[in-house]
């Protein structure tokens, strides 16, 4: 499977059930969200602008998607729902078709660059910078059920791990 094949499977509306664990001393939280993932043409002005921020050209983009969460209230744990934010994610061409650079821009936040690597049928996304490091893994149990884990560590000591099971509601 190539990275392009993997990303052909992500488009749709997904119901996400999440459990989040924080550094010791903070309660775990659960929550639900609906994620709308939509393919974007690589010549879209948003893709062009994001690529230019990292001295890349849009013709090196092999996939682009927007991710729009519709957050729902936490089930327990006292967490507040986060405001809706749209994320644009762009993957750049690589020599081997399974690993390379991705770019991400979320509303009103600085753009970031990270690395993707497809290990069999498991996608690994990682971001490393002076402020934080993030590792995320995505894989499918079947075409309409996927799993996602993430681990985030910030320079200030904050740590968060999460597990999501996601069911596709529509394509």
Coordinates of C-alpha atoms in Angstrom, one line a residue:
X1 CA 0.0 0.0 0.0
X2 CA 1.3 3.5 -0.8
X3 CA 0.6 6.7 1.1
X4 CA -1.8 7.8 -1.7
X5 CA -3.8 4.6 -1.4
X6 CA -4.0 5.0 2.4
X7 CA -5.3 8.6 2.0
X8 CA -7.9 7.5 -0.5
X9 CA -9.6 5.7 2.4
X10 CA -9.9 8.6 4.8
X11 CA -12.5 10.8 3.1
X12 CA -16.0 10.8 4.7
X13 CA -17.8 11.6 7.9
X14 CA -16.6 9.7 10.9
X15 CA -18.0 9.2 14.4
X16 CA -15.1 9.3 16.8
X17 CA -15.2 7.9 20.4
X18 CA -12.1 9.2 22.3
X19 CA -10.5 8.4 25.6
X20 CA -7.7 10.8 26.7
X21 CA -5.2 10.3 29.5
X22 CA -3.2 13.2 30.9
X23 CA 0.0 13.4 32.9
X24 CA -0.3 12.0 36.5
X25 CA -2.6 14.0 38.7
X26 CA -5.3 14.8 36.1
X27 CA -8.4 12.8 35.4
X28 CA -8.9 11.0 32.2
X29 CA -11.6 12.2 29.9
X30 CA -13.8 10.6 27.2
X31 CA -15.6 12.4 24.5
X32 CA -17.3 12.1 21.1
X33 CA -16.9 14.0 17.9
X34 CA -18.0 13.9 14.3
X35 CA -15.1 14.4 11.9
X36 CA -15.8 15.5 8.4
X37 CA -12.7 14.7 6.2
X38 CA -12.9 16.2 2.7
X39 CA -10.4 15.8 -0.1
X40 CA -9.0 19.1 -1.4
X41 CA -7.5 19.6 -4.9
X42 CA -3.7 20.1 -4.6
X43 CA -4.0 23.3 -6.7
X44 CA -6.5 24.8 -4.2
X45 CA -5.2 28.3 -3.0
X46 CA -5.1 27.0 0.6
X47 CA -2.7 24.2 -0.4
X48 CA -0.6 26.5 -2.4
X49 CA -0.2 29.0 0.5
X50 CA 0.6 26.3 3.0
X51 CA 3.2 24.7 0.7
X52 CA 4.8 28.2 0.1
X53 CA 5.2 28.6 3.9
X54 CA 7.6 25.6 3.8
X55 CA 9.4 26.5 0.5
X56 CA 7.5 23.7 -1.3
X57 CA 5.4 23.9 -4.4
X58 CA 1.9 22.7 -4.7
X59 CA 2.9 20.4 -7.5
X60 CA 4.8 18.3 -5.0
X61 CA 1.6 17.7 -3.0
X62 CA 0.2 14.2 -3.4
X63 CA -2.8 14.5 -1.1
X64 CA -4.7 17.3 0.7
X65 CA -7.6 17.1 3.1
X66 CA -9.5 19.3 5.4
X67 CA -10.6 17.8 8.8
X68 CA -13.6 19.6 10.4
X69 CA -14.5 18.3 13.9
X70 CA -17.9 18.8 15.4
X71 CA -17.0 18.3 19.0
X72 CA -19.6 16.9 21.4
X73 CA -19.6 17.2 25.2
X74 CA -17.3 14.9 27.3
X75 CA -19.1 11.9 28.7
X76 CA -17.4 12.2 32.1
X77 CA -14.2 13.7 33.5
X78 CA -15.3 17.3 33.5
X79 CA -13.7 18.4 30.3
X80 CA -15.2 21.2 28.2
X81 CA -15.8 20.8 24.5
X82 CA -13.2 22.5 22.4
X83 CA -14.3 25.0 19.7
X84 CA -14.6 23.8 16.1
X85 CA -11.3 24.2 14.2
X86 CA -10.6 23.2 10.6
X87 CA -7.3 21.6 9.8
X88 CA -5.7 21.5 6.4
X89 CA -3.3 18.6 5.9
X90 CA -1.0 18.2 2.9
X91 CA 1.3 15.3 2.1
X92 CA 4.3 15.9 -0.1
X93 CA 5.8 13.5 -2.7
X94 CA 8.5 11.1 -1.5
X95 CA 10.9 8.9 -3.4
X96 CA 9.7 5.6 -1.8
X97 CA 5.9 6.3 -1.7
X98 CA 5.5 5.4 2.0
X99 CA 7.4 8.1 3.9
X100 CA 7.9 11.8 3.6
X101 CA 6.9 15.2 4.8
X102 CA 3.4 16.5 5.7
X103 CA 2.2 20.0 6.4
X104 CA -0.6 21.0 8.6
X105 CA -2.4 24.2 9.3
X106 CA -5.2 24.7 11.8
X107 CA -7.3 27.8 12.0
X108 CA -5.5 30.6 13.9
X109 CA -2.5 28.5 14.8
X110 CA 1.0 28.4 13.2
X111 CA 1.5 25.8 10.5
X112 CA 3.6 22.8 11.3
X113 CA 5.6 20.3 9.3
X114 CA 6.0 16.7 10.2
X115 CA 6.9 13.3 8.9
X116 CA 4.6 10.5 7.7
X117 CA 5.6 6.8 7.4
X118 CA 3.4 4.0 6.3
X119 CA 4.4 0.8 8.0
X120 CA 2.4 -2.0 6.3
X121 CA -1.1 -0.7 6.7
X122 CA -0.4 1.6 9.7
X123 CA 0.2 5.3 9.2
X124 CA 2.5 7.0 11.6
X125 CA 2.6 10.8 11.8
X126 CA 5.2 12.6 13.9
X127 CA 6.0 16.2 14.6
X128 CA 9.1 17.3 16.4
X129 CA 10.0 20.9 17.3
X130 CA 11.3 22.9 20.3
X131 CA 7.7 23.3 21.7
X132 CA 6.3 19.8 21.4
X133 CA 6.5 16.4 20.0
X134 CA 3.6 14.4 18.7
X135 CA 3.2 10.9 17.5
X136 CA 0.0 9.6 16.0
X137 CA -0.9 6.1 14.5
X138 CA -3.9 5.3 12.3
X139 CA -5.0 1.9 11.1
X140 CA -8.2 0.3 9.8
X141 CA -9.9 -2.8 11.2
X142 CA -12.1 -2.7 8.1
X143 CA -13.0 0.0 5.6
X144 CA -15.5 1.7 7.9
X145 CA -13.7 1.2 11.3
X146 CA -10.4 2.7 12.1
X147 CA -8.3 3.2 15.2
X148 CA -6.1 6.1 16.2
X149 CA -3.7 6.7 19.0
X150 CA -1.7 9.8 19.8
X151 CA 0.9 10.9 22.3
X152 CA 1.8 14.5 22.8
X153 CA 4.6 15.9 25.0
X154 CA 5.1 19.6 25.4
X155 CA 8.3 21.4 26.5
X156 CA 6.5 22.6 29.7
X157 CA 6.0 19.0 30.8
X158 CA 2.4 18.5 29.7
X159 CA 1.7 15.0 28.4
X160 CA -1.4 13.6 26.8
X161 CA -2.2 10.2 25.3
X162 CA -5.4 9.3 23.5
X163 CA -7.1 6.4 21.9
X164 CA -10.0 6.8 19.3
X165 CA -12.2 4.3 17.6
X166 CA -13.8 5.9 14.6
X167 CA -16.7 4.6 12.5
X168 CA -17.4 6.0 9.1
X169 CA -21.0 7.3 8.8
X170 CA -20.8 8.3 5.2
X171 CA -18.4 8.8 2.3

